[in-house]
Amino acid sequence: MSRGKRTVCALALALVPTAVLGGERDNTFTLGAYIPGDVWLYLHEVRNPERDFICAHWDKVFEAAARSGIDGDIRQLFAEKIRDPEQRSEFESKWDKVWHAISNVPWIDKLGRREFAMGQRIALPMPTYMFLFRNDPADHAAITASLVKLMRTIASTTDACAVVEDKRHGAKVWSLCIGNVGAVFEMFSRGDIIGAAVGKGALDDMLKLMNRKGTAGSIVADPAFQEALAEVDPPEDFLQYFRATQLFAQIQDCLNTALRKARGDPDVKMVRGVVFKAFEQFNAIDYSIWTRRTDGLQEVHSGITKLSPGAKAKPLVKALTERNMFKRFDRFVPENAAAFSVSTAIDVGLLYNTAIAFIRTEIPAEGPGWIAAWDGIQKGFGVDLNRDLFSWLSGEFVSVTLSGAMPGQKGGVTMIRTRDPKVAWEKVSTSLAWLGRRFEQLMVNPAPEVEVDGFVSVYHPMMVMMQIKPVVGMYEDWLVIGVKPRDVNRCLAVARGDAPSIRKNARFQAEGLSPNGPISGTSFSDWRKKGEELGMMFGMFGIVGGFLPPSEELRPVRTVFTLLARLAPVVAKIDFYSSQASTCRFTGDGWKHELVVTYKPPVVSAD
């Protein structure tokens, strides 16, 4: 889409009529007009019928969670800390009442069914959160009643809490108040919209915007947001806007307020100066924005991360941008790879030396002593990070996951670019020799199975049990680490042109991204067995918990492990993904992102 059309889209979003509080069609972004323009984070999602099959998948996950009995485990985790039987019984009774009220709120299927928006600000004494939900008119009254009942149930658990009901700015408002603290959570209902807020003034800010004509003062009317939105594909059902400069400004305002009373203290003045100068170094991103559209079984995300003006001279940005871009992302990726990731990553050495220089110059009293102590620690271990690592490490990497010879087996190769291959291999060889002296059963021997000279294999009995035979070596300017010799051979065969790359894979052609020209990174992951893998991982918590000693001190730990294991059949239902692919390209003043998530086709019931 042209920039001109994107600009029209941004203006259209900013000019959405806001006087009407009901009747808008689905996938119309209206609630952003009620989120204040000074938020640093803005999320917005609207209902899209194309995504109903995805929602149905997640409904099954949440239904399984509700049946899992995890609420009982959580209750037990807290109840175990209460020694007095009477107090424990009282706690459990209150817990059951609150949990029942929580369960009666239709969180998943009805709350915010048509539209949801969120904004956040950093403020004192606590961050401000704003939530807006547009419901189906037929369900709105029941949803509101269930939320009010939940607030009243929470308040009934202690004499210090109360729910105060009033009317403000034309809306019915409920405030959960605690003693002298005042309102800690507020909610309003107006038309088919429910609003909720944490933080002083947040609820009133939203209601005031609802009473205005037009969008003035809202996030969608903010020129910076409109400029950002014009840079990405128009949102069909979701957008996320992160204004980093706003976040840093609000944090600095909070720090200034907190430190104002101690302005005359020289130590506070020094700390303030150091913190603010550190912020100046990290405050390099202006904004990041993502939008989403849904096309059949795929959701396509479009994103931009924009640098602040003048930020390219900052060390953090140099560490991210002055990199060796990838001209051919698939150079080492075999046709049948299960997953891969290539990235220019970050210049860790530049960041390390920048941090050392900052400490030395910006903390003149203690900084040089800290650096001297750090140098002494390195010397004690016979290590110098600059000499032994950063002198040769460039850091760009390629990671490839390969299927093994047997079902369920996986191998892989990781390749890290070096600045000086000769020095890199000398340092790696020295490290391997040191490990050999440290662990008597570890042996490092030549690896003739690798079809490139110079590789060595690392042997240890534990590795045999794990059915792996790690190999390490150099290929051109890449440090290559493979799970098995066969894995390395498969990747290097592609590099030599003796085997086809992932581009020839039919599934990758259908679900992956094949960027051309210099890129910062790209990836592809096979997610067809994600549910099975998550289920196995969570199931392991139950096994580990069974080996814990039966001591009273470890009872809470065992409860946590039991809780996590109970979630195994729940997460196993997250089996509806097919793959995820992403790509990132540096544009000179930021990064352009693309992300594609592909779902499995819905299973049609035989009935």
Coordinates of C-alpha atoms in Angstrom, one line a residue:
M1 CA 0.0 0.0 0.0
S2 CA 1.3 3.5 -0.9
R3 CA 2.2 6.0 1.8
G4 CA -0.6 8.2 0.6
K5 CA -3.2 5.6 1.2
R6 CA -1.7 4.8 4.6
T7 CA -2.0 8.5 5.6
V8 CA -5.6 8.5 4.6
C9 CA -6.1 5.4 6.8
A10 CA -4.5 7.2 9.7
L11 CA -6.7 10.3 9.3
A12 CA -9.8 8.1 8.9
L13 CA -9.0 6.4 12.3
A14 CA -8.5 9.8 13.9
L15 CA -11.9 11.1 12.5
V16 CA -14.0 8.1 13.6
P17 CA -17.3 9.6 14.9
T18 CA -17.3 9.5 18.7
A19 CA -20.6 10.9 19.7
V20 CA -22.5 7.6 19.0
L21 CA -21.9 5.1 21.7
G22 CA -23.5 2.1 20.0
G23 CA -24.4 0.6 16.7
E24 CA -20.9 0.7 15.1
R25 CA -20.1 -2.3 12.9
D26 CA -17.5 -4.8 14.0
N27 CA -13.9 -4.2 13.0
T28 CA -14.3 -0.4 13.4
F29 CA -11.8 1.2 15.7
T30 CA -13.8 3.6 17.9
L31 CA -12.5 3.3 21.4
G32 CA -9.2 4.9 20.7
A33 CA -10.9 8.2 20.7
Y34 CA -11.4 7.8 24.5
I35 CA -7.8 6.9 25.4
P36 CA -5.8 10.1 26.4
G37 CA -3.1 11.3 24.1
D38 CA -0.3 11.2 26.7
V39 CA -0.3 7.4 27.1
W40 CA 3.0 5.6 26.3
L41 CA 1.3 2.3 25.5
Y42 CA -1.9 1.9 23.4
L43 CA -3.5 -1.4 22.4
H44 CA -6.6 -1.8 20.4
E45 CA -8.5 -4.9 19.1
V46 CA -11.8 -5.2 17.3
R47 CA -13.9 -8.3 16.5
N48 CA -13.2 -9.8 13.2
P49 CA -15.5 -12.7 12.1
E50 CA -12.5 -14.2 10.2
R51 CA -10.9 -14.9 13.6
D52 CA -13.8 -16.8 15.0
F53 CA -12.1 -20.1 14.5
I54 CA -9.1 -18.9 16.4
C55 CA -11.3 -17.7 19.3
A56 CA -13.0 -21.1 19.3
H57 CA -9.6 -22.8 19.7
W58 CA -8.8 -20.5 22.7
D59 CA -12.2 -21.1 24.2
K60 CA -11.3 -24.8 24.5
V61 CA -8.0 -23.9 26.2
F62 CA -9.8 -21.7 28.8
E63 CA -12.5 -24.3 29.3
A64 CA -9.8 -26.9 30.1
A65 CA -8.2 -24.4 32.5
A66 CA -11.5 -23.9 34.3
R67 CA -11.9 -27.7 34.7
S68 CA -8.3 -28.3 35.7
G69 CA -8.8 -27.5 39.4
I70 CA -6.0 -25.0 39.4
D71 CA -8.0 -22.6 41.6
G72 CA -7.8 -25.2 44.4
D73 CA -4.1 -25.4 44.1
I74 CA -3.7 -21.6 44.2
R75 CA -6.0 -21.5 47.3
Q76 CA -3.9 -24.1 49.0
L77 CA -0.7 -22.3 48.2
F78 CA -1.9 -19.3 50.2
A79 CA -3.9 -21.2 52.8
E80 CA -0.8 -23.2 53.8
K81 CA 0.8 -20.0 55.1
I82 CA -2.0 -19.6 57.6
R83 CA -1.3 -21.6 60.7
D84 CA -4.4 -20.9 62.8
P85 CA -7.2 -23.3 61.7
E86 CA -10.0 -20.7 62.3
Q87 CA -8.2 -18.1 60.3
R88 CA -7.5 -20.6 57.5
S89 CA -11.2 -21.6 57.4
E90 CA -12.2 -17.9 57.1
F91 CA -9.6 -17.3 54.3
E92 CA -10.9 -20.3 52.4
S93 CA -14.5 -19.2 52.7
K94 CA -13.6 -15.7 51.4
W95 CA -11.5 -17.2 48.6
D96 CA -14.4 -19.4 47.5
K97 CA -16.8 -16.4 47.4
V98 CA -14.4 -14.2 45.4
W99 CA -13.5 -17.1 43.0
H100 CA -17.2 -17.8 42.4
A101 CA -17.7 -14.1 41.6
I102 CA -14.7 -14.2 39.2
S103 CA -16.1 -17.3 37.5
N104 CA -19.4 -15.6 36.9
V105 CA -17.9 -12.8 34.8
P106 CA -18.0 -13.8 31.1
W107 CA -14.3 -12.7 30.6
I108 CA -13.7 -14.7 27.4
D109 CA -16.8 -14.9 25.3
K110 CA -18.7 -11.7 26.1
L111 CA -16.6 -8.9 27.8
G112 CA -15.3 -6.7 25.1
R113 CA -16.7 -8.9 22.4
R114 CA -16.9 -6.1 19.8
E115 CA -13.9 -4.0 20.8
F116 CA -11.2 -3.6 23.4
A117 CA -8.7 -0.8 24.0
M118 CA -6.1 -0.2 26.6
G119 CA -3.7 2.7 27.6
Q120 CA -1.0 3.1 30.2
R121 CA 0.8 6.0 31.7
I122 CA 3.7 6.2 34.2
A123 CA 2.7 8.3 37.2
L124 CA 3.1 8.6 41.0
P125 CA 2.2 7.0 43.3
M126 CA 1.5 4.2 40.9
P127 CA 1.2 3.6 37.1
T128 CA -2.1 4.4 35.5
Y129 CA -4.0 1.7 33.5
M130 CA -7.1 2.4 31.4
F131 CA -9.4 -0.3 29.8
L132 CA -12.3 0.1 27.5
F133 CA -14.7 -2.7 26.5
R134 CA -17.5 -2.4 23.9
N135 CA -20.0 -5.2 24.3
D136 CA -23.0 -6.5 22.4
P137 CA -25.9 -4.4 23.6
A138 CA -27.9 -7.5 24.6
D139 CA -25.2 -8.7 27.0
H140 CA -24.0 -5.3 28.4
A141 CA -26.3 -5.1 31.4
A142 CA -25.5 -8.6 32.6
I143 CA -21.7 -8.1 32.1
T144 CA -21.8 -4.9 34.1
A145 CA -23.8 -6.5 36.9
S146 CA -21.3 -9.4 37.1
L147 CA -18.4 -7.0 37.4
V148 CA -20.1 -4.8 40.0
K149 CA -20.9 -8.0 42.0
L150 CA -17.2 -9.0 41.8
M151 CA -16.2 -5.6 43.2
R152 CA -18.7 -5.8 46.0
T153 CA -17.6 -9.4 46.8
I154 CA -13.9 -8.3 47.1
A155 CA -14.9 -5.4 49.3
S156 CA -16.9 -7.7 51.6
T157 CA -13.8 -9.6 52.5
T158 CA -12.4 -6.8 54.7
D159 CA -13.8 -3.9 56.7
A160 CA -11.2 -1.6 55.1
C161 CA -12.8 -1.9 51.6
A162 CA -16.0 -0.4 50.3
V163 CA -17.6 0.1 46.9
V164 CA -18.9 3.7 46.3
E165 CA -21.4 4.3 43.6
D166 CA -21.9 7.7 42.0
K167 CA -22.5 9.4 38.6
R168 CA -19.7 11.4 36.8
H169 CA -19.6 12.9 33.4
G170 CA -22.9 11.3 32.4
A171 CA -21.9 7.8 33.4
K172 CA -22.6 5.5 36.3
V173 CA -19.4 4.9 38.2
W174 CA -18.3 2.3 40.9
S175 CA -15.2 2.9 42.9
L176 CA -13.4 0.3 45.0
C177 CA -12.0 2.3 47.9
I178 CA -9.6 1.3 50.7
G179 CA -9.6 3.3 53.9
N180 CA -7.7 6.6 53.6
V181 CA -6.1 5.6 50.4
G182 CA -9.3 6.2 48.4
A183 CA -10.2 4.6 45.1
V184 CA -7.8 2.0 43.9
F185 CA -10.0 0.7 41.1
E186 CA -12.8 2.4 39.3
M187 CA -15.4 1.2 36.7
F188 CA -18.0 3.0 34.6
S189 CA -20.9 1.9 32.3
R190 CA -22.1 4.1 29.5
G191 CA -24.1 2.9 26.5
D192 CA -22.6 -0.4 25.5
I193 CA -19.1 0.5 26.9
I194 CA -17.5 -0.5 30.1
G195 CA -14.5 1.4 31.2
A196 CA -12.1 0.5 34.0
A197 CA -9.1 2.3 35.4
V198 CA -6.3 2.0 38.0
G199 CA -4.6 5.3 38.9
K200 CA -5.7 8.8 39.9
G201 CA -7.7 10.7 37.3
A202 CA -7.6 8.0 34.7
L203 CA -11.4 7.2 34.6
D204 CA -12.3 10.9 34.5
D205 CA -9.9 11.4 31.6
M206 CA -11.7 8.8 29.6
L207 CA -15.1 10.0 30.4
K208 CA -14.2 13.6 29.5
L209 CA -13.0 12.5 26.1
M210 CA -16.3 10.6 25.6
N211 CA -18.2 13.9 26.2
R212 CA -16.2 15.8 23.5
K213 CA -17.1 16.1 19.9
G214 CA -14.3 14.8 17.7
T215 CA -11.1 13.2 18.9
A216 CA -9.1 16.2 20.2
G217 CA -6.9 15.2 23.1
S218 CA -7.1 11.5 22.4
I219 CA -4.3 9.2 21.3
V220 CA -5.7 8.8 17.8
A221 CA -5.6 12.5 17.3
D222 CA -1.9 12.7 18.3
P223 CA 0.2 13.8 15.3
A224 CA 3.0 11.3 16.3
F225 CA 0.5 8.4 16.4
Q226 CA -0.9 9.4 13.0
E227 CA 2.6 9.6 11.5
A228 CA 3.4 6.2 12.9
L229 CA 0.2 4.6 11.6
A230 CA 0.9 5.9 8.1
E231 CA 4.1 3.9 8.1
V232 CA 2.4 0.4 8.4
D233 CA -0.4 -1.6 6.8
P234 CA -3.9 -0.4 7.9
P235 CA -5.1 -2.4 11.0
E236 CA -7.9 -4.8 10.3
D237 CA -8.4 -6.2 13.8
F238 CA -5.5 -5.1 16.0
L239 CA -2.9 -2.4 16.6
Q240 CA -0.2 -1.8 19.2
Y241 CA 1.5 1.6 19.7
F242 CA 4.5 2.0 22.0
R243 CA 5.8 5.6 22.3
A244 CA 9.2 5.1 23.9
T245 CA 10.0 8.8 24.2
Q246 CA 6.8 9.3 26.1
L247 CA 7.7 6.5 28.5
F248 CA 11.2 7.9 29.2
A249 CA 9.7 11.4 29.7
Q250 CA 7.1 10.1 32.2
I251 CA 9.8 8.1 34.1
Q252 CA 12.0 11.2 34.3
D253 CA 9.1 13.3 35.6
C254 CA 8.4 10.8 38.3
L255 CA 12.0 10.7 39.3
N256 CA 12.2 14.5 39.4
T257 CA 9.1 14.6 41.6
A258 CA 10.5 11.9 44.0
L259 CA 13.9 13.5 44.3
R260 CA 12.7 17.1 44.6
K261 CA 12.6 17.1 48.4
A262 CA 16.2 16.0 48.5
R263 CA 17.5 18.4 45.9
G264 CA 20.1 19.9 48.2
D265 CA 21.7 16.5 49.0
P266 CA 24.9 16.1 47.0
D267 CA 24.6 12.3 46.9
V268 CA 21.1 12.5 45.5
K269 CA 22.2 15.1 43.0
M270 CA 25.0 12.8 41.8
V271 CA 22.6 9.8 41.5
R272 CA 20.1 11.9 39.6
G273 CA 22.8 13.1 37.2
V274 CA 24.0 9.5 36.6
V275 CA 20.5 8.1 36.1
F276 CA 19.4 10.8 33.7
K277 CA 22.6 10.5 31.6
A278 CA 22.0 6.8 31.4
F279 CA 18.4 7.5 30.3
E280 CA 19.8 9.7 27.6
Q281 CA 21.9 6.9 26.2
F282 CA 19.0 4.4 26.2
N283 CA 16.4 6.8 25.0
A284 CA 17.1 6.1 21.3
I285 CA 13.7 4.7 20.1
D286 CA 10.9 7.2 19.2
Y287 CA 8.1 4.7 18.7
S288 CA 7.1 1.2 17.7
I289 CA 3.8 0.3 16.0
W290 CA 2.3 -3.0 14.9
T291 CA -0.9 -3.7 13.1
R292 CA -2.6 -7.0 12.2
R293 CA -4.9 -8.3 9.5
T294 CA -6.3 -11.8 9.2
D295 CA -6.3 -13.6 5.8
G296 CA -7.8 -17.1 6.0
L297 CA -5.6 -19.2 8.1
Q298 CA -2.9 -16.6 8.4
E299 CA -2.6 -13.5 10.5
V300 CA -0.2 -10.9 9.1
H301 CA 1.5 -8.3 11.3
S302 CA 3.1 -5.2 10.0
G303 CA 5.5 -3.2 12.2
I304 CA 7.8 -0.2 12.3
T305 CA 10.4 0.7 15.0
K306 CA 11.6 4.3 14.5
L307 CA 14.7 5.8 15.9
S308 CA 14.6 9.2 17.6
P309 CA 16.2 12.1 15.7
G310 CA 19.9 12.1 16.2
A311 CA 19.9 8.7 17.9
K312 CA 22.2 7.0 15.3
A313 CA 25.3 8.5 17.0
K314 CA 24.5 6.8 20.3
P315 CA 26.5 3.7 21.2
L316 CA 23.3 1.6 21.7
V317 CA 22.1 2.4 18.2
K318 CA 25.5 1.8 16.7
A319 CA 25.6 -1.6 18.4
L320 CA 22.4 -2.5 16.7
T321 CA 22.9 -1.0 13.3
E322 CA 26.6 -1.1 12.4
R323 CA 26.3 -4.8 11.6
N324 CA 27.0 -7.2 8.7
M325 CA 23.5 -7.5 7.1
F326 CA 22.5 -10.9 5.6
K327 CA 22.3 -10.9 1.8
R328 CA 21.2 -14.5 1.6
F329 CA 19.3 -15.6 4.7
D330 CA 19.1 -19.3 3.5
R331 CA 22.8 -19.8 2.8
F332 CA 23.2 -22.4 5.7
V333 CA 19.5 -23.5 6.0
P334 CA 18.7 -27.0 4.6
E335 CA 15.5 -27.6 2.7
N336 CA 14.0 -29.8 5.5
A337 CA 15.0 -27.6 8.5
A338 CA 12.3 -27.6 11.2
A339 CA 13.2 -24.1 12.2
F340 CA 15.8 -21.4 11.7
S341 CA 16.7 -17.9 12.8
V342 CA 19.3 -15.5 11.4
S343 CA 20.0 -12.2 13.1
T344 CA 22.5 -9.4 13.1
A345 CA 22.0 -9.3 16.9
I346 CA 24.0 -6.7 18.8
D347 CA 27.6 -5.7 19.2
V348 CA 28.1 -6.8 22.9
G349 CA 31.7 -5.6 23.0
L350 CA 30.7 -2.0 22.1
L351 CA 28.0 -2.0 24.8
Y352 CA 30.5 -3.4 27.3
N353 CA 33.2 -0.8 26.6
T354 CA 30.6 2.0 26.6
A355 CA 29.4 0.9 30.0
I356 CA 32.9 0.8 31.4
A357 CA 33.7 4.3 30.0
F358 CA 30.4 5.6 31.4
I359 CA 31.1 4.3 34.9
R360 CA 34.6 5.7 34.8
T361 CA 33.7 9.2 33.6
E362 CA 30.2 9.7 35.1
I363 CA 30.9 8.3 38.5
P364 CA 34.3 9.9 39.2
A365 CA 34.3 9.2 42.9
E366 CA 33.6 5.5 42.9
G367 CA 33.7 4.5 39.2
P368 CA 37.5 4.1 38.8
G369 CA 37.7 2.0 41.9
W370 CA 34.8 -0.2 40.7
I371 CA 36.6 -0.7 37.3
A372 CA 39.8 -1.6 39.1
A373 CA 38.0 -4.2 41.2
W374 CA 36.4 -5.7 38.1
D375 CA 39.8 -5.9 36.3
G376 CA 41.1 -7.6 39.4
I377 CA 38.3 -10.2 39.3
Q378 CA 39.1 -10.9 35.6
K379 CA 42.8 -11.2 36.3
G380 CA 42.1 -13.7 39.1
F381 CA 40.3 -15.9 36.6
G382 CA 43.0 -15.4 34.0
V383 CA 40.4 -13.7 31.7
D384 CA 40.2 -10.4 29.9
L385 CA 36.8 -10.0 28.2
N386 CA 38.1 -7.6 25.6
R387 CA 41.2 -9.7 24.8
D388 CA 39.6 -13.1 25.0
L389 CA 36.1 -12.5 23.6
F390 CA 35.2 -9.1 22.2
S391 CA 38.3 -8.8 20.2
W392 CA 37.1 -11.5 17.8
L393 CA 33.3 -11.8 18.4
S394 CA 31.2 -10.0 15.8
G395 CA 28.0 -11.6 17.0
E396 CA 25.7 -12.1 14.0
F397 CA 24.3 -15.6 14.2
V398 CA 22.5 -18.3 12.3
S399 CA 20.5 -21.0 14.3
V400 CA 19.1 -24.0 12.6
T401 CA 16.9 -26.8 14.1
L402 CA 16.9 -30.1 12.3
S403 CA 14.8 -33.2 12.7
G404 CA 16.7 -36.3 13.9
A405 CA 16.8 -39.8 12.4
M406 CA 14.2 -41.0 14.9
P407 CA 10.7 -39.4 15.5
G408 CA 10.9 -36.8 18.2
Q409 CA 14.7 -36.4 17.9
K410 CA 16.0 -32.9 17.1
G411 CA 19.4 -31.7 16.2
G412 CA 20.8 -28.3 15.4
V413 CA 23.6 -26.0 14.4
T414 CA 24.5 -22.5 15.8
M415 CA 26.8 -20.3 13.8
I416 CA 28.3 -17.1 15.2
R417 CA 30.2 -14.6 13.0
T418 CA 33.7 -13.7 14.1
R419 CA 35.9 -10.6 13.2
D420 CA 39.1 -12.7 13.2
P421 CA 38.6 -16.4 12.5
K422 CA 42.2 -17.3 13.5
V423 CA 42.0 -15.5 16.9
A424 CA 38.5 -16.9 17.4
W425 CA 39.7 -20.5 17.0
E426 CA 42.7 -19.9 19.2
K427 CA 40.5 -18.6 22.0
V428 CA 37.8 -21.3 21.6
S429 CA 40.5 -24.1 21.6
T430 CA 42.0 -22.6 24.8
S431 CA 38.6 -22.7 26.4
L432 CA 37.9 -26.3 25.4
A433 CA 41.3 -27.3 26.7
W434 CA 40.5 -25.6 30.0
L435 CA 37.2 -27.5 30.2
G436 CA 39.1 -30.7 29.6
R437 CA 41.3 -30.1 32.5
R438 CA 38.4 -29.0 34.7
F439 CA 36.2 -32.1 34.0
E440 CA 38.3 -35.3 33.8
Q441 CA 35.7 -37.3 31.8
L442 CA 35.4 -34.6 29.2
M443 CA 37.5 -35.2 26.1
V444 CA 38.2 -33.1 23.0
N445 CA 39.2 -35.0 19.9
P446 CA 39.4 -34.4 16.1
A447 CA 36.0 -34.9 14.3
P448 CA 36.8 -36.6 11.0
E449 CA 33.0 -37.2 10.5
V450 CA 32.6 -33.5 9.7
E451 CA 33.3 -32.9 6.0
V452 CA 35.4 -29.8 6.7
D453 CA 38.9 -29.9 8.2
G454 CA 39.6 -28.6 11.7
F455 CA 36.5 -29.6 13.6
V456 CA 36.7 -31.2 17.0
S457 CA 34.2 -33.3 18.9
V458 CA 33.4 -32.9 22.6
Y459 CA 32.8 -36.1 24.5
H460 CA 31.3 -36.7 27.9
P461 CA 29.3 -39.7 29.2
M462 CA 26.3 -37.5 29.9
M463 CA 26.3 -36.5 26.3
V464 CA 26.2 -40.1 25.2
M465 CA 23.1 -40.6 27.4
M466 CA 21.5 -37.6 25.7
Q467 CA 22.4 -39.0 22.3
I468 CA 24.4 -36.0 21.2
K469 CA 27.9 -35.6 20.0
P470 CA 28.7 -31.9 19.9
V471 CA 31.3 -30.7 17.3
V472 CA 32.9 -27.3 17.1
G473 CA 34.9 -25.7 14.3
M474 CA 35.4 -22.8 11.9
Y475 CA 33.9 -22.3 8.5
E476 CA 35.1 -19.1 6.7
D477 CA 34.4 -16.4 9.4
W478 CA 31.8 -18.4 11.3
L479 CA 32.3 -20.3 14.5
V480 CA 30.1 -23.4 14.0
I481 CA 28.7 -25.5 16.9
G482 CA 26.6 -28.6 16.0
V483 CA 24.7 -31.1 18.1
K484 CA 26.0 -33.8 15.8
P485 CA 28.5 -34.0 12.9
R486 CA 25.6 -34.9 10.6
D487 CA 23.8 -31.6 11.4
V488 CA 26.9 -29.6 10.5
N489 CA 27.4 -31.5 7.3
R490 CA 23.8 -30.8 6.2
C491 CA 24.2 -27.0 6.8
L492 CA 27.6 -26.7 5.1
A493 CA 26.4 -28.8 2.1
V494 CA 23.8 -26.0 1.5
A495 CA 26.5 -23.3 1.8
R496 CA 28.7 -25.1 -0.8
G497 CA 25.7 -25.5 -3.2
D498 CA 25.6 -29.3 -2.9
A499 CA 22.1 -29.4 -1.4
P500 CA 19.0 -27.3 -1.7
S501 CA 18.1 -24.6 0.8
I502 CA 14.8 -24.0 2.7
R503 CA 13.6 -21.9 -0.2
K504 CA 12.8 -25.2 -2.0
N505 CA 10.6 -26.4 0.8
A506 CA 6.9 -26.4 -0.3
R507 CA 5.6 -25.7 3.2
F508 CA 8.0 -22.8 3.7
Q509 CA 7.0 -21.4 0.3
A510 CA 3.4 -21.4 1.5
E511 CA 3.9 -20.2 5.1
G512 CA 7.3 -18.6 5.4
L513 CA 8.9 -15.3 4.3
S514 CA 11.7 -15.1 1.7
P515 CA 13.2 -11.6 2.0
N516 CA 15.7 -10.5 -0.7
G517 CA 18.6 -8.1 -0.3
P518 CA 20.3 -7.0 3.0
I519 CA 18.2 -7.8 6.1
S520 CA 18.7 -7.6 9.8
G521 CA 17.0 -10.9 10.5
T522 CA 14.4 -13.5 9.6
S523 CA 13.1 -16.7 11.1
F524 CA 10.7 -19.6 10.6
S525 CA 9.4 -22.1 13.2
D526 CA 7.4 -25.2 12.8
W527 CA 4.6 -25.0 15.5
R528 CA 2.6 -28.0 14.5
K529 CA 3.6 -29.9 17.7
K530 CA 3.6 -26.9 20.0
G531 CA 0.7 -28.2 22.1
E532 CA 2.4 -31.6 22.5
E533 CA 5.7 -30.0 23.4
L534 CA 4.2 -27.6 25.9
G535 CA 2.2 -30.5 27.5
M536 CA 5.4 -32.5 27.9
M537 CA 7.3 -29.5 29.4
F538 CA 4.6 -28.8 32.0
G539 CA 4.2 -32.5 32.8
M540 CA 7.8 -32.6 33.8
F541 CA 7.1 -30.3 36.7
G542 CA 5.0 -33.1 38.3
I543 CA 7.9 -35.5 37.9
V544 CA 10.4 -33.1 39.4
G545 CA 8.0 -32.2 42.3
G546 CA 7.8 -35.9 43.1
F547 CA 11.5 -36.1 43.8
L548 CA 11.5 -33.2 46.2
P549 CA 12.0 -34.1 49.9
P550 CA 8.8 -34.4 51.9
S551 CA 9.8 -31.6 54.3
E552 CA 7.4 -28.9 55.6
E553 CA 9.6 -26.1 54.3
L554 CA 9.3 -27.4 50.7
R555 CA 5.5 -27.8 50.8
P556 CA 4.8 -24.5 48.9
V557 CA 7.4 -25.5 46.3
R558 CA 5.7 -28.9 45.8
T559 CA 2.3 -27.1 45.5
V560 CA 3.7 -24.8 42.8
F561 CA 5.0 -27.8 40.9
T562 CA 1.7 -29.6 41.2
L563 CA -0.1 -26.5 40.0
L564 CA 2.1 -26.3 36.9
A565 CA 1.8 -30.0 36.2
R566 CA -2.0 -29.7 36.4
L567 CA -1.7 -27.2 33.5
A568 CA -0.1 -29.9 31.2
P569 CA -3.4 -31.0 29.6
V570 CA -4.5 -27.4 29.3
V571 CA -1.4 -26.1 27.4
A572 CA -1.5 -29.3 25.3
K573 CA -4.7 -28.0 23.7
I574 CA -2.6 -25.1 22.2
D575 CA -2.2 -27.4 19.2
F576 CA -3.8 -25.2 16.5
Y577 CA -0.7 -23.4 15.3
S578 CA 1.1 -24.4 12.1
S579 CA 4.1 -22.0 11.9
Q580 CA 5.5 -18.6 12.6
A581 CA 7.7 -16.6 10.3
S582 CA 9.2 -13.1 10.7
T583 CA 11.6 -10.8 9.0
C584 CA 13.3 -7.5 10.0
R585 CA 15.0 -4.9 7.8
F586 CA 17.0 -1.8 8.8
T587 CA 15.8 1.2 6.8
G588 CA 18.3 3.8 7.8
D589 CA 16.1 5.5 10.5
G590 CA 14.5 2.4 12.0
W591 CA 13.4 -1.2 11.3
K592 CA 10.6 -2.5 9.3
H593 CA 9.1 -5.8 10.6
E594 CA 6.8 -8.4 9.2
L595 CA 5.3 -11.4 11.1
V596 CA 3.1 -14.2 9.8
V597 CA 1.4 -16.7 12.0
T598 CA -0.3 -19.6 10.2
Y599 CA -2.9 -21.8 11.9
K600 CA -3.9 -25.4 11.1
P601 CA -7.2 -25.8 9.2
P602 CA -10.2 -26.2 11.6
V603 CA -11.2 -29.8 12.1
V604 CA -14.7 -30.3 10.7
S605 CA -16.8 -32.6 12.9
A606 CA -18.2 -35.7 11.2
D607 CA -21.6 -34.8 12.7

